[in-house]
Coordinates of C-alpha atoms in Angstrom, one line a residue:
M1 CA 18.8 -31.0 12.6
P2 CA 22.3 -29.1 12.5
I3 CA 22.7 -26.2 10.4
Q4 CA 23.5 -26.5 6.9
G5 CA 27.0 -28.0 6.0
R6 CA 28.1 -28.1 9.3
N7 CA 28.5 -31.8 9.1
S8 CA 29.8 -32.5 5.7
G9 CA 32.3 -31.3 2.9
P10 CA 35.3 -29.2 3.2
P11 CA 36.8 -28.5 6.4
R12 CA 35.0 -25.6 8.0
V13 CA 38.1 -23.6 8.3
L14 CA 38.4 -23.7 4.3
L15 CA 34.6 -22.8 4.0
L16 CA 35.4 -19.7 6.4
V17 CA 38.7 -18.4 4.3
D18 CA 35.9 -18.8 1.5
A19 CA 33.5 -16.6 2.8
A20 CA 36.1 -14.4 4.1
W21 CA 37.6 -13.8 1.0
R22 CA 33.8 -13.1 -1.0
L23 CA 33.0 -10.8 1.9
G24 CA 36.2 -8.4 1.4
P25 CA 38.5 -6.6 3.4
R26 CA 36.3 -3.4 4.4
P27 CA 33.5 -5.4 6.8
L28 CA 36.5 -7.9 7.9
A29 CA 38.8 -4.9 9.2
S30 CA 35.6 -3.3 10.8
Y31 CA 35.1 -6.8 12.7
F32 CA 38.5 -7.0 13.7
V33 CA 38.6 -3.6 15.3
H34 CA 35.2 -4.3 16.7
R35 CA 36.9 -7.5 18.3
L36 CA 39.9 -5.9 19.7
S37 CA 37.8 -3.1 20.9
H38 CA 36.2 -5.2 23.2
A39 CA 39.4 -7.1 24.3
A40 CA 40.6 -4.1 24.9
G41 CA 37.5 -2.9 27.1
L42 CA 37.0 0.4 25.3
P43 CA 32.9 0.1 25.0
R44 CA 32.6 -1.2 28.8
R45 CA 35.0 2.3 29.6
R46 CA 32.6 4.6 26.9
L47 CA 29.7 2.9 28.6
R48 CA 30.7 3.7 32.4
L49 CA 28.3 5.9 34.3
R50 CA 29.5 7.7 37.2
G51 CA 27.5 8.7 39.9
P52 CA 23.6 10.1 39.0
E53 CA 24.8 10.2 35.4
G54 CA 22.4 8.0 33.8
A55 CA 19.2 8.5 36.0
P56 CA 16.4 9.8 33.9
V57 CA 15.8 14.1 34.0
P58 CA 12.8 14.4 36.2
G59 CA 9.6 16.2 34.4
A60 CA 7.6 15.9 31.4
I61 CA 8.9 14.5 28.2
L62 CA 6.3 16.5 26.1
A63 CA 5.0 19.9 26.7
P64 CA 1.1 20.0 27.4
H65 CA 0.0 22.0 24.2
L66 CA 0.0 20.1 20.9
P67 CA -0.9 20.8 17.3
A68 CA -4.2 20.2 16.4
P69 CA -4.9 17.0 14.6
P70 CA -5.0 16.5 10.6
R71 CA -8.6 15.4 9.3
L72 CA -8.6 11.5 9.0
P73 CA -11.7 9.5 7.8
F74 CA -13.1 6.9 10.3
T75 CA -11.2 3.9 9.4
D76 CA -7.7 5.3 10.3
L77 CA -9.2 6.7 13.4
A78 CA -10.2 3.1 14.2
R79 CA -7.3 1.3 13.3
L80 CA -5.6 3.8 15.9
R81 CA -8.2 3.0 18.3
A82 CA -7.4 -0.7 17.9
V83 CA -3.7 -0.3 18.3
L84 CA -4.4 1.7 21.2
A85 CA -6.1 -0.8 23.2
S86 CA -3.9 -3.5 22.5
L87 CA -0.5 -2.1 23.7
P88 CA 2.0 -4.6 25.0
P89 CA 3.3 -4.1 28.4
A90 CA 5.7 -0.8 28.4
T91 CA 8.7 -3.1 29.4
W92 CA 9.5 -6.9 28.9
H93 CA 12.7 -9.0 29.2
G94 CA 11.5 -12.4 28.6
P95 CA 13.9 -14.6 29.3
F96 CA 16.9 -12.6 29.7
D97 CA 18.5 -10.9 33.1
P98 CA 17.5 -7.0 33.0
A99 CA 20.4 -6.7 35.6
A100 CA 22.9 -7.9 33.5
G101 CA 25.7 -5.8 32.0
A102 CA 24.6 -5.3 28.2
L103 CA 27.9 -6.0 26.6
G104 CA 28.6 -9.6 27.9
M105 CA 25.1 -10.7 27.8
D106 CA 24.4 -14.5 26.3
L107 CA 21.7 -13.5 23.6
F108 CA 21.4 -17.2 22.2
R109 CA 21.0 -19.4 25.0
P110 CA 18.3 -17.9 27.2
G111 CA 16.2 -17.6 23.9
D112 CA 15.2 -15.9 20.8
V113 CA 15.7 -12.0 21.8
R114 CA 14.5 -10.9 18.5
P115 CA 10.5 -10.7 19.9
V116 CA 11.9 -8.9 23.1
W117 CA 14.0 -5.8 21.2
E118 CA 10.7 -5.4 19.1
A119 CA 8.5 -5.1 21.9
N120 CA 11.1 -2.5 23.5
R121 CA 11.2 -0.6 20.6
L122 CA 8.8 2.1 21.7
S123 CA 6.8 2.3 18.6
W124 CA 4.0 3.3 20.9
L125 CA 5.5 6.7 21.3
P126 CA 4.3 8.4 18.3
W127 CA 1.0 6.7 18.2
L128 CA 0.3 7.8 21.7
V129 CA 1.5 11.6 20.6
Q130 CA -1.2 10.9 17.7
A131 CA -4.0 9.9 20.0
A132 CA -3.3 12.8 22.5
R133 CA -3.7 15.2 19.5
L134 CA -6.6 14.0 18.4
W135 CA -8.4 12.9 21.9
P136 CA -6.8 15.4 24.4
E137 CA -9.3 15.2 27.0
E138 CA -8.5 11.3 27.3
G139 CA -5.2 11.0 28.8
H140 CA -3.0 9.8 26.4
G141 CA -0.2 12.0 27.1
A142 CA -0.6 11.2 30.7
E143 CA 0.0 7.7 29.3
L144 CA 2.7 8.6 27.3
Q145 CA 4.4 9.7 30.2
S146 CA 3.6 6.7 32.8
R147 CA 4.8 4.0 30.1
L148 CA 7.9 6.1 29.5
T149 CA 8.7 6.2 33.0
E150 CA 8.2 2.7 33.8
W151 CA 10.7 2.1 30.6
Q152 CA 13.3 3.6 32.0
A153 CA 13.1 2.4 35.3
A154 CA 13.3 -1.1 34.3
N155 CA 15.8 -0.9 31.7
P156 CA 18.7 1.1 33.7
P157 CA 21.4 2.5 31.0
F158 CA 23.4 -0.2 29.6
Q159 CA 22.2 -3.1 31.5
G160 CA 20.0 -5.8 30.1
P161 CA 19.2 -6.9 26.7
N162 CA 17.4 -3.7 25.6
W163 CA 21.0 -2.0 25.8
A164 CA 22.7 -5.4 24.1
C165 CA 22.8 -3.7 20.6
G166 CA 23.5 -0.5 19.2
Q167 CA 21.0 -0.8 16.5
E168 CA 18.2 -1.4 18.9
A169 CA 19.0 2.2 20.8
A170 CA 19.0 3.9 17.6
L171 CA 15.5 2.7 16.4
R172 CA 14.3 3.6 20.2
A173 CA 15.9 7.2 19.5
L174 CA 14.1 7.4 15.9
H175 CA 10.6 6.9 17.4
M176 CA 11.5 9.6 20.3
A177 CA 12.5 12.0 17.4
L178 CA 8.8 11.3 15.5
A179 CA 7.4 11.6 18.4
L180 CA 9.0 15.2 19.1
V181 CA 8.2 16.2 15.3
L182 CA 4.4 14.9 15.7
A183 CA 4.5 16.9 19.2
G184 CA 5.8 20.1 17.5
Q185 CA 8.8 20.1 19.7
A186 CA 11.5 19.0 17.7
R187 CA 13.2 22.5 17.7
E188 CA 13.1 22.8 21.6
P189 CA 12.9 19.1 23.2
S190 CA 12.5 18.9 26.8
L191 CA 15.9 18.4 29.3
P192 CA 14.1 14.7 29.9
A193 CA 13.6 14.1 26.1
Q194 CA 17.5 15.2 25.8
G195 CA 18.5 13.0 28.3
F196 CA 16.7 10.1 27.0
L197 CA 18.7 10.7 23.8
A198 CA 22.1 11.6 24.9
L199 CA 22.1 8.1 26.8
H200 CA 20.9 6.3 23.3
A201 CA 23.5 8.4 21.6
R202 CA 26.2 7.0 24.0
R203 CA 25.3 3.3 23.3
I204 CA 24.9 3.8 19.7
G205 CA 28.6 5.1 19.5
A206 CA 30.3 2.5 21.8
T207 CA 30.2 -0.3 19.1
R208 CA 30.2 1.9 15.8
S209 CA 32.4 -1.1 14.2
Y210 CA 30.2 -3.9 14.7
A211 CA 27.6 -1.5 13.0
R212 CA 30.2 -1.2 9.9
A213 CA 31.0 -5.1 9.9
Q214 CA 28.0 -6.0 9.1
D215 CA 27.0 -4.4 5.6
N216 CA 23.4 -4.6 6.7
N217 CA 20.4 -2.5 8.0
H218 CA 23.1 -1.9 11.3
G219 CA 24.8 0.1 8.9
I220 CA 22.0 2.5 8.1
S221 CA 20.0 2.6 11.5
E222 CA 23.1 3.2 13.8
P223 CA 24.5 6.2 12.0
A224 CA 20.6 7.5 11.7
G225 CA 20.1 7.1 15.5
L226 CA 23.3 9.4 16.0
L227 CA 22.4 12.1 13.6
V228 CA 19.4 12.5 15.0
C229 CA 20.3 12.5 18.3
A230 CA 23.0 15.0 17.6
W231 CA 20.4 17.2 16.1
L232 CA 18.1 17.1 18.7
L233 CA 20.8 17.6 21.3
G234 CA 22.5 20.6 19.1
E235 CA 25.8 18.9 18.7
E236 CA 26.8 20.3 15.6
G237 CA 30.3 18.6 15.3
R238 CA 28.8 15.1 16.2
A239 CA 26.0 15.8 13.8
R240 CA 28.4 16.8 10.9
R241 CA 30.0 13.6 10.8
A242 CA 26.7 11.4 11.6
A243 CA 25.4 13.1 8.4
R244 CA 29.0 12.0 6.7
D245 CA 29.0 8.4 8.0
L246 CA 25.0 8.2 6.9
S247 CA 25.7 9.2 3.5
A248 CA 28.9 7.4 2.9
A249 CA 26.7 3.8 4.6
V250 CA 23.7 4.8 1.9
A251 CA 26.5 5.5 -0.7
R252 CA 28.1 1.9 0.1
L253 CA 24.7 -0.1 0.6
V254 CA 22.4 1.2 -1.7
A255 CA 22.7 1.0 -4.8
P256 CA 22.0 3.7 -7.6
D257 CA 19.2 1.1 -8.6
G258 CA 17.7 1.0 -5.2
G259 CA 18.8 -2.3 -4.6
F260 CA 19.8 -2.7 -0.6
A261 CA 22.8 -4.8 0.4
Q262 CA 20.8 -7.0 2.5
L263 CA 18.1 -8.5 -0.2
S264 CA 15.0 -8.8 1.8
T265 CA 11.5 -6.7 1.5
G266 CA 11.3 -6.6 5.2
Y267 CA 14.8 -5.4 5.9
H268 CA 14.3 -3.0 2.4
R269 CA 11.0 -1.4 4.6
L270 CA 13.1 -0.9 7.4
L271 CA 15.6 0.9 5.6
L272 CA 13.1 3.3 4.0
D273 CA 11.4 3.9 7.1
T274 CA 14.8 4.9 8.8
L275 CA 15.6 7.4 6.4
S276 CA 12.1 8.8 6.0
V277 CA 12.3 9.7 9.8
V278 CA 15.6 11.3 9.3
E279 CA 14.3 13.2 6.3
V280 CA 11.3 14.1 8.1
L281 CA 13.6 15.4 11.5
R282 CA 15.6 17.4 9.0
R283 CA 13.1 19.3 7.5
A284 CA 11.3 20.0 10.7
L285 CA 14.4 21.7 11.8
G286 CA 15.2 23.1 8.7
R287 CA 18.5 21.5 8.0
P288 CA 20.2 21.5 4.9
P289 CA 20.0 18.4 2.8
L290 CA 22.0 15.9 3.3
P291 CA 25.4 14.8 1.4
A292 CA 25.0 13.2 -1.9
P293 CA 24.0 10.4 -2.7
F294 CA 22.0 10.5 -0.1
A295 CA 18.4 11.5 -1.5
S296 CA 18.9 10.0 -4.9
R297 CA 19.8 6.5 -3.5
A298 CA 16.7 6.9 -1.1
A299 CA 14.8 7.9 -4.0
A300 CA 15.8 4.6 -6.0
A301 CA 15.3 2.3 -2.9
A302 CA 11.6 3.8 -2.3
T303 CA 11.0 2.9 -6.0
W304 CA 12.3 -0.6 -5.9
L305 CA 10.1 -1.5 -3.1
A306 CA 7.5 0.2 -4.4
R307 CA 7.2 -2.0 -7.5
L308 CA 6.7 -4.9 -5.3
V309 CA 3.5 -3.9 -2.9
A310 CA 0.2 -5.4 -3.7
E311 CA -2.6 -3.0 -3.3
N312 CA -3.5 -4.7 0.1
G313 CA -0.2 -3.7 1.3
A314 CA 1.6 -7.2 1.3
M315 CA 4.8 -8.2 -0.1
P316 CA 7.0 -11.3 -1.3
M317 CA 8.7 -12.9 1.3
L318 CA 12.1 -12.4 -0.4
G319 CA 15.1 -13.0 1.9
H320 CA 14.8 -12.8 5.5
Q321 CA 11.6 -11.7 7.2
D322 CA 11.1 -10.5 11.1
G323 CA 8.3 -8.3 11.0
S324 CA 10.3 -5.1 12.1
T325 CA 8.0 -2.1 11.6
L326 CA 9.7 1.6 12.2
A327 CA 7.4 5.0 12.6
D328 CA 4.4 3.0 11.5
L329 CA 2.2 6.4 11.2
S330 CA -0.5 4.3 9.2
V331 CA -0.9 1.8 11.9
G332 CA -0.4 -1.0 9.3
G333 CA 1.4 -3.6 11.1
A334 CA 4.1 -5.7 9.8
G335 CA 2.1 -7.1 6.9
D336 CA 1.0 -3.8 5.4
A337 CA 4.0 -1.6 3.8
R338 CA 1.5 0.7 1.9
G339 CA 2.6 3.5 4.3
S340 CA 6.2 2.9 4.4
V341 CA 6.3 3.2 0.5
E342 CA 4.0 5.9 0.1
R343 CA 5.7 8.4 2.6
A344 CA 9.3 7.3 1.3
M345 CA 8.0 8.0 -2.6
R346 CA 6.7 11.1 -1.5
L347 CA 9.6 12.6 0.7
F348 CA 12.1 11.3 -1.8
A349 CA 11.3 10.7 -5.3
G350 CA 8.2 13.4 -5.3
R351 CA 5.9 10.8 -6.5
S352 CA 3.3 8.8 -5.2
A353 CA 3.6 4.8 -5.0
G354 CA -0.4 4.6 -6.3
F355 CA -1.7 4.9 -2.2
G356 CA -2.2 8.0 -2.1
E357 CA -5.2 8.0 0.8
D358 CA -2.2 7.3 3.4
A359 CA -3.0 8.5 7.2
G360 CA 0.6 8.9 8.0
C361 CA 1.2 11.2 5.1
C362 CA -1.5 13.0 6.3
W363 CA 0.4 13.6 10.0
L364 CA 3.5 14.6 8.6
G365 CA 1.7 17.3 5.9
L366 CA 3.0 15.6 2.7
A367 CA 1.0 16.2 -0.1
T368 CA -0.4 14.1 -2.4
M369 CA 1.5 13.4 -5.6
P370 CA 0.9 11.9 -9.1
A371 CA 1.4 8.1 -9.2
T372 CA 4.7 7.0 -10.6
P373 CA 4.4 5.1 -13.8
R374 CA 4.4 1.2 -13.6
E375 CA 7.1 -0.6 -15.2
L376 CA 6.5 -3.7 -17.4
V377 CA 10.0 -4.8 -17.0
W378 CA 12.4 -3.6 -14.8
R379 CA 15.9 -5.0 -13.2
G380 CA 17.4 -3.6 -10.0
G381 CA 19.2 -4.9 -6.5
G382 CA 20.0 -8.5 -7.6
C383 CA 16.0 -8.9 -9.1
L384 CA 14.1 -9.0 -12.5
G385 CA 10.7 -8.1 -12.3
W386 CA 7.7 -8.0 -14.6
E387 CA 3.9 -6.9 -14.6
S388 CA 1.5 -8.4 -17.1
A389 CA -2.3 -8.3 -17.3
G390 CA -2.7 -7.7 -13.2
A391 CA 0.1 -10.5 -12.4
R392 CA 3.9 -9.4 -11.3
G393 CA 6.9 -11.8 -11.4
L394 CA 9.9 -11.4 -9.1
L395 CA 13.2 -13.3 -10.3
R396 CA 16.4 -13.3 -7.8
A397 CA 18.7 -13.0 -10.5
G398 CA 22.1 -11.4 -9.1
P399 CA 24.8 -10.4 -9.4
L400 CA 26.0 -11.2 -5.6
R401 CA 28.0 -7.8 -4.2
F402 CA 26.7 -8.7 -0.6
R403 CA 26.4 -12.1 1.0
P404 CA 23.4 -13.6 0.4
G405 CA 21.2 -14.7 3.6
Q406 CA 19.4 -17.6 2.0
A407 CA 20.0 -19.9 -0.7
D408 CA 17.0 -18.0 -2.8
L409 CA 18.8 -17.6 -5.8
L410 CA 16.7 -18.0 -9.0
H411 CA 13.8 -18.2 -6.8
F412 CA 10.7 -17.2 -8.7
E413 CA 7.5 -15.8 -7.1
L414 CA 4.3 -14.7 -9.1
W415 CA 1.7 -12.7 -7.4
D416 CA -2.0 -12.2 -9.1
G417 CA -3.0 -9.0 -7.7
S418 CA -2.8 -9.2 -3.6
R419 CA -2.7 -12.9 -4.1
P420 CA 0.7 -15.0 -4.2
V421 CA 0.6 -18.0 -6.7
L422 CA 3.9 -19.2 -6.4
A423 CA 5.5 -18.1 -2.7
D424 CA 8.3 -17.8 -0.5
A425 CA 8.4 -19.7 2.4
G426 CA 9.9 -16.9 4.8
T427 CA 11.9 -17.1 7.6
G428 CA 10.5 -18.9 10.9
A429 CA 13.2 -17.6 13.4
Y430 CA 16.2 -16.7 14.0
N431 CA 16.7 -18.6 17.3
P432 CA 13.8 -21.1 17.9
P433 CA 13.3 -23.7 20.9
A434 CA 14.9 -27.0 20.5
E435 CA 11.7 -28.7 19.1
K436 CA 11.8 -26.2 16.2
A437 CA 15.9 -25.9 15.5
W438 CA 14.8 -27.2 12.0
W439 CA 13.5 -24.2 11.0
L440 CA 17.1 -22.6 11.2
D441 CA 18.0 -25.3 8.2
Y442 CA 15.1 -25.5 6.3
F443 CA 13.7 -21.7 5.8
P444 CA 17.0 -20.4 4.4
S445 CA 17.5 -23.7 2.2
A446 CA 17.0 -23.9 -1.5
A447 CA 14.4 -26.1 -1.1
A448 CA 12.3 -23.8 0.6
H449 CA 12.2 -21.6 -2.7
N450 CA 10.8 -21.9 -6.1
T451 CA 14.4 -23.2 -8.1
V452 CA 16.3 -26.4 -8.8
T453 CA 18.3 -28.4 -6.3
F454 CA 20.5 -31.0 -7.5
D455 CA 21.1 -34.6 -6.0
G456 CA 19.4 -33.1 -3.0
R457 CA 22.7 -31.0 -2.2
E458 CA 22.1 -27.4 -0.9
P459 CA 24.0 -24.9 -3.2
M460 CA 25.9 -23.1 -0.6
P461 CA 27.4 -24.6 2.8
R462 CA 26.2 -22.7 5.5
L463 CA 28.3 -21.6 8.2
S464 CA 26.1 -19.7 10.7
R465 CA 22.8 -18.4 10.9
F466 CA 23.7 -15.6 8.4
L467 CA 26.7 -16.6 6.7
L468 CA 27.0 -18.9 3.8
A469 CA 30.1 -20.2 2.0
R470 CA 31.1 -20.9 -1.7
W471 CA 28.5 -18.5 -3.5
P472 CA 27.3 -19.2 -7.0
R473 CA 28.2 -17.2 -9.6
I474 CA 25.0 -15.6 -10.9
R475 CA 24.4 -12.7 -13.5
P476 CA 21.4 -11.8 -15.3
L477 CA 21.1 -12.2 -18.6
P478 CA 20.5 -9.7 -21.3
S479 CA 16.9 -8.3 -22.1
G480 CA 15.0 -10.2 -25.2
E481 CA 11.6 -12.1 -25.7
A482 CA 12.5 -14.0 -22.5
T483 CA 14.9 -13.0 -20.5
G484 CA 16.4 -14.1 -16.8
A485 CA 19.5 -15.1 -15.1
A486 CA 22.2 -18.3 -15.1
L487 CA 24.4 -19.6 -12.1
R488 CA 27.1 -21.8 -11.5
D489 CA 27.3 -23.8 -8.4
H490 CA 30.6 -24.7 -6.7
H491 CA 29.6 -28.5 -7.6
G492 CA 29.7 -27.6 -11.4
N493 CA 26.0 -27.4 -11.8
R494 CA 24.5 -24.9 -13.9
H495 CA 21.2 -23.7 -14.2
M496 CA 19.4 -21.0 -16.5
R497 CA 16.1 -19.9 -15.8
L498 CA 13.8 -18.1 -18.5
V499 CA 11.0 -16.1 -18.0
R500 CA 8.6 -14.9 -20.6
P501 CA 4.8 -13.6 -19.4
E502 CA 2.2 -13.8 -22.5
G503 CA -1.2 -12.2 -20.8
R504 CA -2.5 -14.1 -18.3
E505 CA -0.1 -17.2 -18.9
W506 CA 3.5 -17.1 -17.6
L507 CA 6.1 -19.7 -18.9
V508 CA 9.1 -20.2 -16.8
E509 CA 11.8 -22.0 -18.7
D510 CA 14.7 -24.0 -16.9
R511 CA 17.9 -25.3 -18.5
V512 CA 20.4 -27.1 -16.7
A513 CA 23.5 -29.1 -17.1
G514 CA 26.2 -30.5 -15.1
R515 CA 27.7 -33.9 -13.6
F516 CA 24.4 -34.6 -11.4
H517 CA 22.2 -37.8 -10.9
E518 CA 18.5 -35.8 -10.3
L519 CA 17.2 -33.0 -9.7
V520 CA 14.2 -31.6 -8.3
L521 CA 12.1 -28.7 -9.1
R522 CA 9.9 -26.9 -6.4
W523 CA 7.0 -24.5 -6.8
R524 CA 5.5 -23.6 -3.4
L525 CA 2.0 -22.7 -3.8
G526 CA -0.3 -20.2 -2.7
S527 CA -3.2 -20.3 -0.6
G528 CA -6.2 -22.4 -2.4
K529 CA -7.5 -25.8 -2.7
W530 CA -4.8 -27.3 -5.3
R531 CA -5.2 -30.9 -6.7
L532 CA -2.7 -32.8 -9.0
M533 CA -4.6 -34.1 -12.0
D534 CA -3.5 -34.9 -15.6
G535 CA 0.1 -33.7 -15.1
A536 CA -0.9 -30.6 -13.6
V537 CA -2.0 -28.9 -10.6
E538 CA -5.4 -26.6 -10.6
S539 CA -7.0 -24.5 -7.8
E540 CA -9.6 -21.6 -8.6
G541 CA -7.2 -18.9 -9.5
A542 CA -4.4 -21.4 -11.6
R543 CA -3.3 -23.9 -13.5
I544 CA 0.6 -25.1 -13.2
A545 CA 1.6 -27.6 -15.6
I546 CA 5.5 -29.0 -16.3
S547 CA 6.8 -30.8 -19.2
A548 CA 10.6 -32.0 -19.8
D549 CA 12.9 -33.5 -22.3
A550 CA 13.3 -36.4 -20.2
P551 CA 10.9 -38.5 -17.8
L552 CA 9.2 -36.4 -15.1
T553 CA 7.8 -37.4 -12.3
L554 CA 4.9 -34.9 -10.4
S555 CA 3.7 -35.0 -6.9
L556 CA 2.0 -32.6 -4.6
E557 CA 3.6 -32.7 -1.5
T558 CA 3.5 -30.9 2.0
G559 CA 6.0 -28.2 2.9
W560 CA 6.3 -25.7 5.6
E561 CA 5.5 -22.0 5.2
S562 CA 6.3 -19.4 8.1
P563 CA 3.5 -16.2 7.3
A564 CA 5.0 -14.2 10.5
Y565 CA 7.9 -14.0 12.5
G566 CA 7.8 -17.2 15.0
E567 CA 5.4 -18.9 12.9
A568 CA 5.2 -21.9 10.7
R569 CA 2.5 -23.9 8.7
P570 CA 1.8 -26.4 6.3
C571 CA 1.7 -25.4 2.7
P572 CA 1.5 -27.1 -0.9
V573 CA 4.0 -27.7 -2.9
L574 CA 4.4 -28.8 -6.2
V575 CA 7.4 -31.4 -6.8
A576 CA 8.9 -32.5 -10.3
R577 CA 11.8 -35.2 -10.4
A578 CA 13.7 -36.1 -13.3
A579 CA 17.0 -37.9 -13.8
A580 CA 19.8 -37.0 -16.0
P581 CA 20.3 -36.5 -18.8
V582 CA 17.3 -33.9 -18.3
R583 CA 18.4 -30.7 -20.0
R584 CA 15.3 -28.2 -19.9
L585 CA 12.1 -28.3 -18.1
L586 CA 9.2 -25.9 -18.9
T587 CA 6.3 -24.8 -16.3
R588 CA 3.1 -23.0 -17.6
I589 CA 1.3 -21.1 -15.3
A590 CA -2.1 -20.0 -16.6
L591 CA -3.9 -17.6 -14.5
R592 CA -7.5 -17.4 -14.2

């Protein structure tokens, strides 16, 4: 199955012009500079090594004397024990050539590079420091040294997939910075640690224009990586420039209401973890605060995500999800964001996210704080949210300031406590194997979200894995008894969605107009034994009924969901079909 929009509709060049116009001049100019720089060979020259320049500095990364550990409950100790027992190999290249020049590598044809990158972010550095402080007699410090030596030997500077991306170098530098903080050695890092950081700073700096062009997580993590490297290396001039760059990136990409340019709960978590490591290191070094609006935007971003994290740490799978974890001191993994939001709330907002007993905060010496009040209705970051009688609703409402990654506009998600009732399909993978190439079309599509599609067409043509054209006009509606959002797509179809919680019952009204022949409304159902009966679907946790002002056909069909990156499984989908002149559909969701 080809990527959406490649084989029909307007010529591709017109769609590219449309997408370029919507992206705006700044990212296009940065991308042009990036391409021009590559054509001139500048990044390669910046990374050219002379003699023994790239060899690891001999010696121990960490000094042997470490601070005493905090007192932790048995469950936190057991969680750390479990992750240490299942550490992946120190290095892994997947199907990629570890000896190839990093800047010229083909990162798509051999396979999916995403799992390779995740495995090589050195997330085990902080964990092994934690273990060395807790159980000094068990040799965890020696294991850290051994694994890092092995990694450096298998990944010579600027060769192979693990040096192909500036962001990956930045994330490794952030993990090293956090490990030094935990070891109490951030003020005087060892020469081997300095050598490691200097090489990573060099790699990040070689392709800065690419990061600026993305308007996403790259634009935050790469200046953050440069900043921690400069601080730890004592490079004052570079530190000042990196601090200005990071604060400017936060000002551009994080809105005053806390929304992130890359609308994704997973990447929003990565944003918070990145900013948190920077702040932790700043405090450890006694550095002055970063230029405004760094702190206020970080506080707003923490508050935005804290609203969405369930009691068990799960989050809605809004936007792209790749399972990234950074600085996971609570050892929650990709499926548990409690440690991330609790740490960020304490660092930036001076409040708790409601997860007071967090091991990661104990390791950092962050005092317990009062919980932030819950909001019954909120808006921010292109979304609207509601809370009612233990349930939470989330609507993708716009407006669009940055490129959407998925056709999820007016997607509505409903959680009852920690249980999703109406859910997102997830992501699949960015570069799946040939037999699963259909994931690239399916998971980002409108048909994989809880919304309306007209005449079986996608609302936005897809130009590549991460670029859509002809973005609909979408806007949130003024607050009232029922509130929501409305859009108009490039086919001329109009869709308004209104949401009204009434205790344990939720009403979702869809008003439509346009020259369509038929529409389909899909509700992707959460786990449970769903059955279709009497014009509704029921499970042990909810009953969902749909009515309309025109004849309606209901069916319980099988769709697909991706519970984790690289995975897909069947799931139930409630599908309602109606023909023109239908103008109104009403969904009633009664929670039990």
